[in-house]
Short mmCIF file of C-alpha atoms in Angstrom, two decimals:
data_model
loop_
_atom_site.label_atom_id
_atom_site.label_comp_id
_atom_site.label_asym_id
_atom_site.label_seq_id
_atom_site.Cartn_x
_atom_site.Cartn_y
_atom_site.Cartn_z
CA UNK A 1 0.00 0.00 0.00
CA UNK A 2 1.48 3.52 -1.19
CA UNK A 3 0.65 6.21 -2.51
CA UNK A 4 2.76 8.43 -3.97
CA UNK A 5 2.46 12.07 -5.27
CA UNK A 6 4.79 14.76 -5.89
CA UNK A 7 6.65 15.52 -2.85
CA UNK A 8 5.37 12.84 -0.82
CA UNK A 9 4.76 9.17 -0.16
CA UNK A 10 2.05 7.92 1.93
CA UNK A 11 2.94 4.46 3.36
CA UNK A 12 1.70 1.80 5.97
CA UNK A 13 3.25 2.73 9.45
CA UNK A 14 6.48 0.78 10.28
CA UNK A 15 8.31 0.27 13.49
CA UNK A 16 11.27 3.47 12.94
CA UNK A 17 8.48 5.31 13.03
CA UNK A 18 8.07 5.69 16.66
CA UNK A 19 10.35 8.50 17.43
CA UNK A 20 9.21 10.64 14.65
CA UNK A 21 5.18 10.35 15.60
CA UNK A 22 6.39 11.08 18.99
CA UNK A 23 7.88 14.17 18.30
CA UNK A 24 5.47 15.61 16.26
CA UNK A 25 2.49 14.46 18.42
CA UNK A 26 3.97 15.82 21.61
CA UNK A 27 4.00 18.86 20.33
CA UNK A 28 1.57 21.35 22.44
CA UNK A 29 0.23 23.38 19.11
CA UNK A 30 -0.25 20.38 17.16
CA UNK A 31 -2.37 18.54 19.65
CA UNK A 32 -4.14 21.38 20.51
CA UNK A 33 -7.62 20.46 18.85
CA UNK A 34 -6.74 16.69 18.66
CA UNK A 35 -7.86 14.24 21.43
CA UNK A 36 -4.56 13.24 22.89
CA UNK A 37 -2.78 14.72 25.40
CA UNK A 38 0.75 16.65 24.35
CA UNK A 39 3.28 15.03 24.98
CA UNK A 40 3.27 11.82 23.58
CA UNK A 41 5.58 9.27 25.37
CA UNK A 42 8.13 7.08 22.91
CA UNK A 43 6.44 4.17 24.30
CA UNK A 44 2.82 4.77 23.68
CA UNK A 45 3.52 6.34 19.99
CA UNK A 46 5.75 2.68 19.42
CA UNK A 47 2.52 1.12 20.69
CA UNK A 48 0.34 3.63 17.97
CA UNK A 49 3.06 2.67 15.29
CA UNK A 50 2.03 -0.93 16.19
CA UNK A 51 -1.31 -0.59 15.91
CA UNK A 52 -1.37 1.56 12.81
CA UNK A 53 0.42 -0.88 10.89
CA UNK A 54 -1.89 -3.75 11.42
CA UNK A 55 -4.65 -1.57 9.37
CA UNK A 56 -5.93 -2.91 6.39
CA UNK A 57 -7.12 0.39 4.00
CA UNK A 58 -10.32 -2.06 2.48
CA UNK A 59 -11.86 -3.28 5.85
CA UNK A 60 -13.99 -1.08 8.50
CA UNK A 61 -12.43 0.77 11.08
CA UNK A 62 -9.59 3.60 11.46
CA UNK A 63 -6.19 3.01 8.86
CA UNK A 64 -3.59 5.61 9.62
CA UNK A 65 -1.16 6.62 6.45
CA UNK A 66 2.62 7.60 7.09
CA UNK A 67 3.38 10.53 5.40
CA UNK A 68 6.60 11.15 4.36
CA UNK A 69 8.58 14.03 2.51
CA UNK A 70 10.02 12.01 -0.39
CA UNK A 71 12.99 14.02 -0.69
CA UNK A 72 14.14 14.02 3.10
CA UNK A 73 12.93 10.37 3.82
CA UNK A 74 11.21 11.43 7.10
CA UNK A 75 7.91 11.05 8.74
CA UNK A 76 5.70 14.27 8.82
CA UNK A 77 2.73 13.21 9.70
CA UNK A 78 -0.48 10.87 9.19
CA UNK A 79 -3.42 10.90 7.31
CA UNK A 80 -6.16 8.55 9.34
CA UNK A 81 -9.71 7.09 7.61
CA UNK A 82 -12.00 5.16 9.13
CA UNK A 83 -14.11 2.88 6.77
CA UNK A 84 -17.86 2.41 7.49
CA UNK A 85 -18.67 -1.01 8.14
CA UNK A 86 -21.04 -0.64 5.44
CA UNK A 87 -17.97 -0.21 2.51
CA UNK A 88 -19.53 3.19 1.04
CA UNK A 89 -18.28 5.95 3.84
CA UNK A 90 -15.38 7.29 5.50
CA UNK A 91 -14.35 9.92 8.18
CA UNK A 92 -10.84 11.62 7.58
CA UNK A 93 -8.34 12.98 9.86
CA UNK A 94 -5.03 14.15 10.02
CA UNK A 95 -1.56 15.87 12.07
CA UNK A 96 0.84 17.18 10.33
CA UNK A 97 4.01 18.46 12.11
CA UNK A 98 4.26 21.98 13.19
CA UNK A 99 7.19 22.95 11.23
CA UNK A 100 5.79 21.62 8.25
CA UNK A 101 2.43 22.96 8.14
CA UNK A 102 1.84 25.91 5.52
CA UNK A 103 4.15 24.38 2.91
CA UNK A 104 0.64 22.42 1.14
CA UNK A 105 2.19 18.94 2.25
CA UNK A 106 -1.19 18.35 4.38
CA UNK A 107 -3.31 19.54 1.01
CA UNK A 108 -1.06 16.86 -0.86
CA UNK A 109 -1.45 13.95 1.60
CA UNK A 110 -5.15 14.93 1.79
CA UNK A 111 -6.20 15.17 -2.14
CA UNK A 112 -4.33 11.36 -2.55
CA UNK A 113 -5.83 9.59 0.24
CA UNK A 114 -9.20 11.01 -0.88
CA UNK A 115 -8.18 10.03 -4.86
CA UNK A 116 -7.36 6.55 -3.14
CA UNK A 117 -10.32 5.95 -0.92
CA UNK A 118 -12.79 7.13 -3.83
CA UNK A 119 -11.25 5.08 -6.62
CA UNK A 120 -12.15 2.35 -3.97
CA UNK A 121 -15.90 2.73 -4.51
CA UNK A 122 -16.70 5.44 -1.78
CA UNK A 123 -19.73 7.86 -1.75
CA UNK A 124 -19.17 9.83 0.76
CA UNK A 125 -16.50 10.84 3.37
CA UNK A 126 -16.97 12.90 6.39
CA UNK A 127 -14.88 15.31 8.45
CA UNK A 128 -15.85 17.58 11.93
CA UNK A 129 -13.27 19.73 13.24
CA UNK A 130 -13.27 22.52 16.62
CA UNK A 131 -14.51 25.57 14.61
CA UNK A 132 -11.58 27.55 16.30
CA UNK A 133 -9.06 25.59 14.06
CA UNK A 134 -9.48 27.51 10.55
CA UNK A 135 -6.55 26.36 8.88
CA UNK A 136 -8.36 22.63 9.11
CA UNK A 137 -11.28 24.06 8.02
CA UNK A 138 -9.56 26.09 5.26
CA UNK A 139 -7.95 22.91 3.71
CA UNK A 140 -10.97 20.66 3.66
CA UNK A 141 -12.88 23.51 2.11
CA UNK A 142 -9.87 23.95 -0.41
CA UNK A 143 -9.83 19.82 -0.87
CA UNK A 144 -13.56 20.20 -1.98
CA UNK A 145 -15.29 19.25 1.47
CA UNK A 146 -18.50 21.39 1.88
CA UNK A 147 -19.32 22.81 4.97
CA UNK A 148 -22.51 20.86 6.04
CA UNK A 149 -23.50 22.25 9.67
CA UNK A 150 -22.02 23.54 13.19
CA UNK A 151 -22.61 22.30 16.29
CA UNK A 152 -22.87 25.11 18.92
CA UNK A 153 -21.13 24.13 22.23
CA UNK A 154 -21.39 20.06 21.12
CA UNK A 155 -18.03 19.07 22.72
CA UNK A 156 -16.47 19.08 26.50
CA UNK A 157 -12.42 18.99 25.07
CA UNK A 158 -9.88 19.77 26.96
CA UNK A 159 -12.09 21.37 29.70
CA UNK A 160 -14.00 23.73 27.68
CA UNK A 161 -17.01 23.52 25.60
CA UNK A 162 -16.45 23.64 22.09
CA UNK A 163 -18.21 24.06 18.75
CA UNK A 164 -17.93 21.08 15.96
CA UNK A 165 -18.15 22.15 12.15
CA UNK A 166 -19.35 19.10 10.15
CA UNK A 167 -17.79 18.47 6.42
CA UNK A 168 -18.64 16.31 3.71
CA UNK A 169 -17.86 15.21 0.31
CA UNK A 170 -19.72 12.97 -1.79
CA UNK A 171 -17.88 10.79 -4.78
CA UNK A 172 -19.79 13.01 -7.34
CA UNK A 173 -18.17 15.92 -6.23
CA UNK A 174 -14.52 14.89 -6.12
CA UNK A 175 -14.77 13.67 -9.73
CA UNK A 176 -16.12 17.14 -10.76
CA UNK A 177 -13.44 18.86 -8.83
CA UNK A 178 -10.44 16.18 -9.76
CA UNK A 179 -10.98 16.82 -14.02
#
């Protein structure tokens, strides 16, 4: 399983990959809207790595991509989609390290695994993120997600109250926008 584009290469997780998911995960602005707690000890990210590469992409449940800068043969981030049980929907997430953010390399990651999980017979794929995060909401607006609704106050994180927006994409869409 890769996928490769560009500038990048998204790739089953392996075990090297601890250290690098570590780093990036533990660090305070990138897991500020994600559920985890910054930072991110070596031994539970080698225990993520684990997990994440015992996904299968074609069967239900959450499959984390490595992303990797092609050129520099390191891990940036990860690119996470979890298959409905019922084959025909998806929810997307994603982390990108800090230092690498603004550079389009989350855009990149983002259009392929979408390219990838639609060429797989999709119809629809799903994304919510904490309204205060606009450069999430920027990209999967810029990917081709359409802002579907906003849930006022819907989430206790991180000991506040927060507001979800709701995304979607449906399969007819992405082949408009990928011609």
């Amino acid at each position: 399983m890769l996928i490769d584009t560009p500038r990048l290469r998204l790739r089953r997780f392996r075990a090297g990959d601890g250290p690098a998911l570590a780093a990036y995960r533990s660090d305070p602005a990138v897991a500020r809207f994600k559920a985890w707690e910054a930072p991110v000890s070596p031994e539970s990210a080698s225990a993520l790595v684990r997990e994440f590469a015992n996904g299968d992409p074609a069967e239900p449940g959450w499959f984390q991509y490595a992303v990797e800068l092609t050129a520099e043969g390191v891990l940036v981030g990860d690119v996470g989609v979890r298959l409905h049980d019922n084959r025909m929907q998806a929810e997307l997430g994603y982390t990108l390290a800090a230092d690498r953010q603004g550079k389009g390399y989350a855009t990149e990651a983002v259009r392929a695994v979408l390219g990838d999980q639609f060429t797989r017979g999709l119809r629809r794929v799903s994304a919510e993120c904490d309204a205060r995060n606009t450069p999430s909401a920027r990209l999967l607006e810029r990917v081709g997600f359409q802002l579907e609704g906003r849930r006022p106050e819907y989430t206790w994180f991180k000991g506040e109250w927060t507001d979800d927006l709701l995304f979607g994409l449906l399969a007819e869409r992405w082949r408009t926008l990928a011609r």
